[in-house]
PDB file of C-alpha atoms in Angstrom:
ATOM      1  CA  ASN S   1     -34.183 -29.461   2.899  1.00 52.00           C
ATOM      2  CA  ALA S   2     -32.369 -28.553  -0.129  1.00 70.00           C
ATOM      3  CA  GLY S   3     -28.824 -27.933   0.265  1.00 90.00           C
ATOM      4  CA  VAL S   4     -27.118 -25.236  -1.996  1.00 94.00           C
ATOM      5  CA  MET S   5     -28.109 -25.747  -5.658  1.00 95.00           C
ATOM      6  CA  GLN S   6     -25.757 -24.531  -8.481  1.00 97.00           C
ATOM      7  CA  ASN S   7     -26.756 -24.807 -12.402  1.00 96.00           C
ATOM      8  CA  PRO S   8     -25.486 -25.287 -14.694  1.00 97.00           C
ATOM      9  CA  ARG S   9     -23.445 -28.815 -13.751  1.00 96.00           C
ATOM     10  CA  HIS S  10     -21.729 -28.017 -16.767  1.00 97.00           C
ATOM     11  CA  LEU S  11     -21.144 -25.028 -19.160  1.00 98.00           C
ATOM     12  CA  VAL S  12     -19.410 -24.978 -22.381  1.00 98.00           C
ATOM     13  CA  ARG S  13     -18.997 -21.387 -23.712  1.00 98.00           C
ATOM     14  CA  ARG S  14     -16.650 -20.145 -26.968  1.00 98.00           C
ATOM     15  CA  ARG S  15     -13.662 -17.806 -26.480  1.00 98.00           C
ATOM     16  CA  GLY S  16     -16.116 -13.888 -26.139  1.00 98.00           C
ATOM     17  CA  GLN S  17     -18.958 -15.535 -24.956  1.00 98.00           C
ATOM     18  CA  GLU S  18     -20.927 -14.674 -21.606  1.00 98.00           C
ATOM     19  CA  ALA S  19     -20.811 -17.450 -19.048  1.00 98.00           C
ATOM     20  CA  ARG S  20     -24.210 -17.404 -16.189  1.00 98.00           C
ATOM     21  CA  LEU S  21     -23.713 -19.281 -13.150  1.00 98.00           C
ATOM     22  CA  ARG S  22     -26.782 -19.641 -10.600  1.00 98.00           C
ATOM     23  CA  CYS S  23     -26.560 -20.221  -7.240  1.00 97.00           C
ATOM     24  CA  SER S  24     -29.674 -21.023  -5.066  1.00 97.00           C
ATOM     25  CA  PRO S  25     -28.469 -20.502  -1.282  1.00 95.00           C
ATOM     26  CA  VAL S  26     -29.530 -23.243   1.689  1.00 93.00           C
ATOM     27  CA  LYS S  27     -33.042 -21.786   2.495  1.00 90.00           C
ATOM     28  CA  GLY S  28     -32.980 -19.202   5.106  1.00 86.00           C
ATOM     29  CA  HIS S  29     -29.180 -18.634   4.781  1.00 89.00           C
ATOM     30  CA  SER S  30     -28.481 -14.793   3.357  1.00 89.00           C
ATOM     31  CA  HIS S  31     -24.949 -14.874   2.427  1.00 91.00           C
ATOM     32  CA  VAL S  32     -23.374 -16.270  -0.410  1.00 94.00           C
ATOM     33  CA  TYR S  33     -19.795 -16.875  -1.514  1.00 94.00           C
ATOM     34  CA  TRP S  34     -18.289 -17.858  -4.642  1.00 97.00           C
ATOM     35  CA  TYR S  35     -14.803 -19.786  -5.217  1.00 96.00           C
ATOM     36  CA  ARG S  36     -12.963 -20.704  -8.111  1.00 97.00           C
ATOM     37  CA  GLN S  37     -10.936 -23.799  -8.208  1.00 95.00           C
ATOM     38  CA  LEU S  38      -8.554 -24.432 -11.409  1.00 91.00           C
ATOM     39  CA  PRO S  39      -7.421 -28.470 -11.913  1.00 84.00           C
ATOM     40  CA  GLU S  40      -5.480 -29.819  -9.502  1.00 80.00           C
ATOM     41  CA  GLU S  41      -5.480 -26.834  -7.072  1.00 84.00           C
ATOM     42  CA  GLY S  42      -7.579 -25.496  -3.942  1.00 86.00           C
ATOM     43  CA  LEU S  43     -10.347 -23.283  -4.225  1.00 92.00           C
ATOM     44  CA  LYS S  44      -9.682 -20.080  -4.164  1.00 94.00           C
ATOM     45  CA  PHE S  45     -12.103 -17.019  -2.562  1.00 93.00           C
ATOM     46  CA  MET S  46     -13.781 -14.542  -5.200  1.00 96.00           C
ATOM     47  CA  VAL S  47     -16.509 -12.619  -3.559  1.00 95.00           C
ATOM     48  CA  TYR S  48     -18.554 -12.716  -0.544  1.00 93.00           C
ATOM     49  CA  LEU S  49     -22.464 -11.076  -0.875  1.00 94.00           C
ATOM     50  CA  GLN S  50     -25.448 -10.567   1.457  1.00 91.00           C
ATOM     51  CA  LYS S  51     -29.081 -10.109   0.215  1.00 87.00           C
ATOM     52  CA  GLU S  52     -28.264  -6.962  -2.502  1.00 88.00           C
ATOM     53  CA  ASN S  53     -25.114  -6.572  -0.796  1.00 93.00           C
ATOM     54  CA  ILE S  54     -21.270  -7.172  -2.041  1.00 94.00           C
ATOM     55  CA  ILE S  55     -19.543  -7.318   0.817  1.00 91.00           C
ATOM     56  CA  ASP S  56     -16.234  -8.710  -0.086  1.00 91.00           C
ATOM     57  CA  GLU S  57     -14.764  -8.700  -3.351  1.00 93.00           C
ATOM     58  CA  SER S  58     -11.167  -8.971  -3.121  1.00 91.00           C
ATOM     59  CA  GLY S  59     -10.857 -12.095  -4.717  1.00 92.00           C
ATOM     60  CA  MET S  60     -12.785 -10.891  -7.941  1.00 95.00           C
ATOM     61  CA  PRO S  61     -10.602 -10.546 -11.305  1.00 94.00           C
ATOM     62  CA  LYS S  62     -11.161  -6.416 -11.821  1.00 91.00           C
ATOM     63  CA  GLU S  63     -12.368  -6.714 -15.220  1.00 95.00           C
ATOM     64  CA  ARG S  64     -14.860  -9.035 -16.827  1.00 97.00           C
ATOM     65  CA  PHE S  65     -16.612 -10.408 -13.307  1.00 98.00           C
ATOM     66  CA  SER S  66     -19.606  -9.466 -11.800  1.00 97.00           C
ATOM     67  CA  ALA S  67     -21.891 -10.982  -8.882  1.00 97.00           C
ATOM     68  CA  GLU S  68     -25.007 -10.096  -7.572  1.00 96.00           C
ATOM     69  CA  PHE S  69     -27.284 -11.756  -4.717  1.00 95.00           C
ATOM     70  CA  PRO S  70     -30.683  -9.921  -5.468  1.00 93.00           C
ATOM     71  CA  LYS S  71     -33.584  -9.578  -3.142  1.00 89.00           C
ATOM     72  CA  GLU S  72     -35.536 -12.442  -4.878  1.00 89.00           C
ATOM     73  CA  GLY S  73     -33.672 -15.127  -7.055  1.00 91.00           C
ATOM     74  CA  PRO S  74     -30.551 -16.668  -7.158  1.00 95.00           C
ATOM     75  CA  SER S  75     -27.156 -15.292  -6.857  1.00 97.00           C
ATOM     76  CA  ILE S  76     -25.381 -14.981 -10.046  1.00 98.00           C
ATOM     77  CA  LEU S  77     -21.507 -14.852 -11.175  1.00 98.00           C
ATOM     78  CA  ARG S  78     -21.528 -13.750 -14.511  1.00 98.00           C
ATOM     79  CA  ILE S  79     -18.287 -13.639 -16.461  1.00 98.00           C
ATOM     80  CA  GLN S  80     -18.213 -11.519 -19.865  1.00 98.00           C
ATOM     81  CA  GLN S  81     -16.211 -11.965 -22.738  1.00 98.00           C
ATOM     82  CA  VAL S  82     -14.564 -15.531 -21.711  1.00 98.00           C
ATOM     83  CA  VAL S  83     -11.163 -16.609 -22.334  1.00 97.00           C
ATOM     84  CA  ARG S  84      -9.940 -19.874 -21.799  1.00 95.00           C
ATOM     85  CA  GLY S  85      -8.016 -19.280 -18.377  1.00 95.00           C
ATOM     86  CA  ASP S  86     -11.832 -18.736 -17.085  1.00 96.00           C
ATOM     87  CA  SER S  87     -11.996 -22.226 -17.483  1.00 96.00           C
ATOM     88  CA  ALA S  88     -12.270 -23.943 -13.660  1.00 97.00           C
ATOM     89  CA  ALA S  89     -14.988 -25.306 -11.375  1.00 97.00           C
ATOM     90  CA  TYR S  90     -16.727 -22.425  -9.715  1.00 98.00           C
ATOM     91  CA  PHE S  91     -18.390 -23.574  -6.630  1.00 97.00           C
ATOM     92  CA  CYS S  92     -21.029 -21.336  -4.388  1.00 96.00           C
ATOM     93  CA  ALA S  93     -21.636 -21.587  -0.645  1.00 93.00           C
ATOM     94  CA  SER S  94     -23.776 -20.435   1.814  1.00 92.00           C
ATOM     95  CA  SER S  95     -24.437 -19.675   5.185  1.00 87.00           C
ATOM     96  CA  GLY S  96     -26.349 -17.841   8.011  1.00 81.00           C
ATOM     97  CA  GLY S  97     -23.254 -15.570   8.582  1.00 71.00           C
ATOM     98  CA  GLN S  98     -20.617 -16.958  10.015  1.00 64.00           C
ATOM     99  CA  ALA S  99     -17.688 -19.120   8.249  1.00 58.00           C
ATOM    100  CA  VAL S 100     -18.109 -21.983  10.284  1.00 65.00           C
ATOM    101  CA  GLY S 101     -21.548 -22.716   8.740  1.00 70.00           C
ATOM    102  CA  TYR S 102     -20.777 -22.914   5.338  1.00 82.00           C
ATOM    103  CA  THR S 103     -22.745 -25.463   2.912  1.00 89.00           C
ATOM    104  CA  PHE S 104     -21.020 -26.203  -0.854  1.00 92.00           C
ATOM    105  CA  GLY S 105     -22.828 -26.724  -3.935  1.00 94.00           C
ATOM    106  CA  SER S 106     -21.463 -29.411  -6.426  1.00 93.00           C
ATOM    107  CA  GLY S 107     -20.046 -26.797  -8.667  1.00 96.00           C
ATOM    108  CA  THR S 108     -20.502 -25.382 -12.105  1.00 97.00           C
ATOM    109  CA  ARG S 109     -17.678 -26.924 -14.349  1.00 97.00           C
ATOM    110  CA  LEU S 110     -17.041 -24.373 -16.998  1.00 97.00           C
ATOM    111  CA  THR S 111     -15.073 -24.773 -20.100  1.00 97.00           C
ATOM    112  CA  VAL S 112     -14.096 -22.340 -22.545  1.00 97.00           C
ATOM    113  CA  VAL S 113     -13.606 -23.616 -26.190  1.00 97.00           C
TER     114      VAL S 113
ATOM    115  CA  SER N   1       1.380 -16.547  -0.515  1.00 32.00           C
ATOM    116  CA  GLN N   2      -1.191 -19.215  -0.426  1.00 39.00           C
ATOM    117  CA  GLN N   3      -2.814 -19.412   3.522  1.00 54.00           C
ATOM    118  CA  GLY N   4      -3.153 -23.193   4.056  1.00 63.00           C
ATOM    119  CA  GLU N   5      -0.405 -25.325   2.863  1.00 77.00           C
ATOM    120  CA  GLU N   6      -1.192 -29.432   2.868  1.00 81.00           C
ATOM    121  CA  ASP N   7       1.936 -31.826   2.584  1.00 84.00           C
ATOM    122  CA  PRO N   8       1.990 -34.059   1.328  1.00 90.00           C
ATOM    123  CA  GLN N   9       0.694 -33.000  -2.128  1.00 90.00           C
ATOM    124  CA  ALA N  10       0.172 -36.953  -2.497  1.00 93.00           C
ATOM    125  CA  LEU N  11      -0.225 -39.771  -0.678  1.00 95.00           C
ATOM    126  CA  SER N  12      -0.903 -43.634  -1.399  1.00 96.00           C
ATOM    127  CA  ILE N  13      -1.352 -46.374   1.071  1.00 96.00           C
ATOM    128  CA  GLN N  14      -2.635 -49.712   1.484  1.00 97.00           C
ATOM    129  CA  GLU N  15      -6.553 -50.264   2.678  1.00 97.00           C
ATOM    130  CA  GLY N  16      -6.323 -50.588   6.397  1.00 97.00           C
ATOM    131  CA  GLU N  17      -3.098 -48.332   7.167  1.00 97.00           C
ATOM    132  CA  ASN N  18      -3.597 -45.000   8.576  1.00 97.00           C
ATOM    133  CA  ALA N  19      -3.159 -41.789   6.533  1.00 97.00           C
ATOM    134  CA  THR N  20      -1.861 -38.532   8.169  1.00 96.00           C
ATOM    135  CA  MET N  21      -2.146 -35.079   6.217  1.00 96.00           C
ATOM    136  CA  ASN N  22      -0.609 -31.868   7.301  1.00 95.00           C
ATOM    137  CA  CYS N  23      -1.659 -28.129   6.846  1.00 94.00           C
ATOM    138  CA  SER N  24       0.459 -24.996   7.778  1.00 94.00           C
ATOM    139  CA  TYR N  25      -1.029 -21.672   7.837  1.00 92.00           C
ATOM    140  CA  LYS N  26       0.221 -17.927   8.175  1.00 89.00           C
ATOM    141  CA  THR N  27      -1.969 -16.270  10.020  1.00 86.00           C
ATOM    142  CA  SER N  28      -3.952 -16.416  13.328  1.00 87.00           C
ATOM    143  CA  ILE N  29      -7.092 -17.646  12.649  1.00 87.00           C
ATOM    144  CA  ASN N  30     -10.617 -18.458  14.543  1.00 86.00           C
ATOM    145  CA  ASN N  31     -11.218 -22.135  13.330  1.00 89.00           C
ATOM    146  CA  LEU N  32      -9.589 -24.616  10.957  1.00 92.00           C
ATOM    147  CA  GLN N  33     -11.825 -26.691   9.008  1.00 92.00           C
ATOM    148  CA  TRP N  34     -10.737 -30.184   6.937  1.00 94.00           C
ATOM    149  CA  TYR N  35     -12.950 -30.958   3.792  1.00 94.00           C
ATOM    150  CA  ARG N  36     -13.248 -34.034   1.530  1.00 95.00           C
ATOM    151  CA  GLN N  37     -13.510 -33.537  -2.193  1.00 94.00           C
ATOM    152  CA  ASN N  38     -14.220 -36.650  -4.267  1.00 92.00           C
ATOM    153  CA  SER N  39     -12.792 -36.607  -8.205  1.00 86.00           C
ATOM    154  CA  GLY N  40     -14.983 -34.357  -9.927  1.00 81.00           C
ATOM    155  CA  ARG N  41     -17.244 -33.362  -7.214  1.00 85.00           C
ATOM    156  CA  GLY N  42     -18.207 -30.937  -4.429  1.00 86.00           C
ATOM    157  CA  LEU N  43     -16.475 -30.643  -1.161  1.00 90.00           C
ATOM    158  CA  VAL N  44     -17.859 -32.190   1.906  1.00 91.00           C
ATOM    159  CA  HIS N  45     -17.489 -30.904   5.311  1.00 91.00           C
ATOM    160  CA  LEU N  46     -15.832 -33.101   7.616  1.00 95.00           C
ATOM    161  CA  ILE N  47     -14.504 -31.532  10.855  1.00 94.00           C
ATOM    162  CA  LEU N  48     -14.088 -28.254  12.449  1.00 92.00           C
ATOM    163  CA  ILE N  49     -11.388 -27.489  14.926  1.00 94.00           C
ATOM    164  CA  ARG N  50     -11.518 -24.157  16.974  1.00 92.00           C
ATOM    165  CA  SER N  51      -8.320 -22.237  17.935  1.00 92.00           C
ATOM    166  CA  ASN N  52      -8.652 -22.740  21.644  1.00 94.00           C
ATOM    167  CA  GLU N  53      -9.013 -26.322  20.597  1.00 96.00           C
ATOM    168  CA  ARG N  54      -5.773 -29.180  20.627  1.00 97.00           C
ATOM    169  CA  GLU N  55      -7.293 -32.130  18.971  1.00 98.00           C
ATOM    170  CA  LYS N  56     -10.891 -33.344  18.116  1.00 97.00           C
ATOM    171  CA  HIS N  57     -12.113 -36.631  17.078  1.00 96.00           C
ATOM    172  CA  SER N  58     -14.677 -38.047  14.766  1.00 95.00           C
ATOM    173  CA  GLY N  59     -15.337 -41.191  13.847  1.00 96.00           C
ATOM    174  CA  ARG N  60     -12.361 -42.723  12.212  1.00 97.00           C
ATOM    175  CA  LEU N  61     -10.823 -38.939  11.902  1.00 97.00           C
ATOM    176  CA  ARG N  62      -8.640 -36.938  14.320  1.00 98.00           C
ATOM    177  CA  VAL N  63      -7.729 -33.508  14.012  1.00 98.00           C
ATOM    178  CA  THR N  64      -5.101 -31.647  15.873  1.00 97.00           C
ATOM    179  CA  LEU N  65      -3.882 -27.968  16.007  1.00 97.00           C
ATOM    180  CA  ASP N  66      -0.932 -26.432  17.281  1.00 96.00           C
ATOM    181  CA  THR N  67      -1.151 -22.775  17.119  1.00 95.00           C
ATOM    182  CA  SER N  68       2.178 -21.855  17.871  1.00 95.00           C
ATOM    183  CA  LYS N  69       3.365 -23.629  14.837  1.00 95.00           C
ATOM    184  CA  LYS N  70       0.254 -22.848  12.908  1.00 95.00           C
ATOM    185  CA  SER N  71      -0.103 -26.501  11.347  1.00 95.00           C
ATOM    186  CA  SER N  72      -2.938 -28.984  11.967  1.00 96.00           C
ATOM    187  CA  SER N  73      -2.770 -32.645  11.115  1.00 97.00           C
ATOM    188  CA  LEU N  74      -5.663 -34.969   9.480  1.00 97.00           C
ATOM    189  CA  LEU N  75      -5.779 -38.560  10.712  1.00 98.00           C
ATOM    190  CA  ILE N  76      -7.750 -40.990   9.080  1.00 98.00           C
ATOM    191  CA  THR N  77      -7.496 -44.432  10.888  1.00 98.00           C
ATOM    192  CA  ALA N  78      -8.227 -47.851   9.370  1.00 97.00           C
ATOM    193  CA  SER N  79      -8.629 -46.769   5.620  1.00 97.00           C
ATOM    194  CA  ARG N  80     -10.892 -47.539   3.225  1.00 97.00           C
ATOM    195  CA  ALA N  81     -10.745 -47.533  -0.493  1.00 96.00           C
ATOM    196  CA  ALA N  82     -13.928 -44.876  -0.330  1.00 95.00           C
ATOM    197  CA  ASP N  83     -11.447 -42.517   1.381  1.00 97.00           C
ATOM    198  CA  THR N  84      -9.487 -42.072  -1.783  1.00 97.00           C
ATOM    199  CA  ALA N  85     -10.345 -38.437  -2.426  1.00 96.00           C
ATOM    200  CA  SER N  86      -8.765 -35.252  -2.015  1.00 95.00           C
ATOM    201  CA  TYR N  87      -8.325 -33.202   1.480  1.00 96.00           C
ATOM    202  CA  PHE N  88      -8.111 -29.759   2.199  1.00 94.00           C
ATOM    203  CA  CYS N  89      -7.673 -27.648   4.739  1.00 94.00           C
ATOM    204  CA  ALA N  90      -9.413 -24.073   5.181  1.00 92.00           C
ATOM    205  CA  THR N  91      -8.798 -21.375   7.565  1.00 91.00           C
ATOM    206  CA  ASP N  92     -11.010 -18.274   8.330  1.00 84.00           C
ATOM    207  CA  ALA N  93      -9.126 -15.456   9.718  1.00 70.00           C
ATOM    208  CA  TYR N  94      -8.918 -13.821  13.023  1.00 58.00           C
ATOM    209  CA  GLN N  95     -11.430 -10.619  13.509  1.00 58.00           C
ATOM    210  CA  GLY N  96     -14.331 -11.724  11.742  1.00 56.00           C
ATOM    211  CA  ALA N  97     -13.136 -12.456   7.915  1.00 58.00           C
ATOM    212  CA  GLN N  98     -15.956 -14.283   6.469  1.00 74.00           C
ATOM    213  CA  LYS N  99     -14.009 -15.732   3.642  1.00 84.00           C
ATOM    214  CA  LEU N 100     -12.292 -19.233   3.950  1.00 89.00           C
ATOM    215  CA  VAL N 101      -8.615 -19.749   2.744  1.00 89.00           C
ATOM    216  CA  PHE N 102      -7.839 -22.940   1.433  1.00 91.00           C
ATOM    217  CA  GLY N 103      -4.596 -25.236   0.885  1.00 89.00           C
ATOM    218  CA  GLN N 104      -3.822 -26.920  -2.548  1.00 89.00           C
ATOM    219  CA  GLY N 105      -4.837 -30.055  -1.264  1.00 92.00           C
ATOM    220  CA  THR N 106      -3.582 -33.875  -0.159  1.00 94.00           C
ATOM    221  CA  ARG N 107      -4.801 -36.314  -2.860  1.00 94.00           C
ATOM    222  CA  LEU N 108      -4.936 -39.729  -0.797  1.00 97.00           C
ATOM    223  CA  THR N 109      -5.538 -42.904  -2.594  1.00 97.00           C
ATOM    224  CA  ILE N 110      -6.062 -46.128  -1.234  1.00 97.00           C
ATOM    225  CA  ASN N 111      -5.179 -49.076  -2.587  1.00 95.00           C
ATOM    226  CA  PRO N 112      -7.315 -52.340  -1.755  1.00 90.00           C
TER     227      PRO N 112
END
C-alpha cells in the first residue's frame, strides 16, 4: 500500500517561472489537501479538493496559485511566475473523507532563485 | 491569529528525561492531533484525542486535553535520541471543517 506520493521531492525555479507540484493520494482516497510550510513554521492550509472539485480554497493566495484534482491522475498545485517568497515546503495529504484520517506525503521543497 | 500555539518553541533535554510540550487553541474542536516532523521530512501522525476525551496513551506518549482551557499537552517519557524532531499539534474545527490548523511547533532536542 503506497502512501501519498509527491514529486518532485526538490524543485528549483528561477523567478518568473512556473512550478508544478504533483500529488498522488493513497489508493482509494478521494480527498486531497495542500499545505505550505515556511522555514521554522507550522503547516498552513492552502486548499482542499475532491475529485474534480475545489471544496475549500480559503488558504490559497488570490493570484498565481491554482490547484486541481482531475478525475484521472494526480492532484496538481501550480504556481505561476514564482517569486522568492514562494520558497517553502509544500505538503499534500489525502483522506477518505475525514480530517482524522489524514496521510501526509513527504513534501516538495521549492526553492526560487 | 494562529490557532494551535505550542510552547515551548524549543526544548533541549538529556536522554532518559521526560519531555512535555503544550498546545493552546482558540475555537471549538472535534479532535486534536499531534504530529512529529524530522528535519527536512514529512509529518508522522503520533496520536489523536477526541474532544470528549481527557487523556490518551500510546507507548511512551501521553496526551491530555482540557477543552475548558482549550489546551493540550504531549508528554514523551524516557526520551531517546531518536525522539529529536519538531512536534506539532493540529486541530480540526467543530462542525465538519476538513482542514487542519497547525501550531508553530516545538523543536525538541534530546542530548545523548
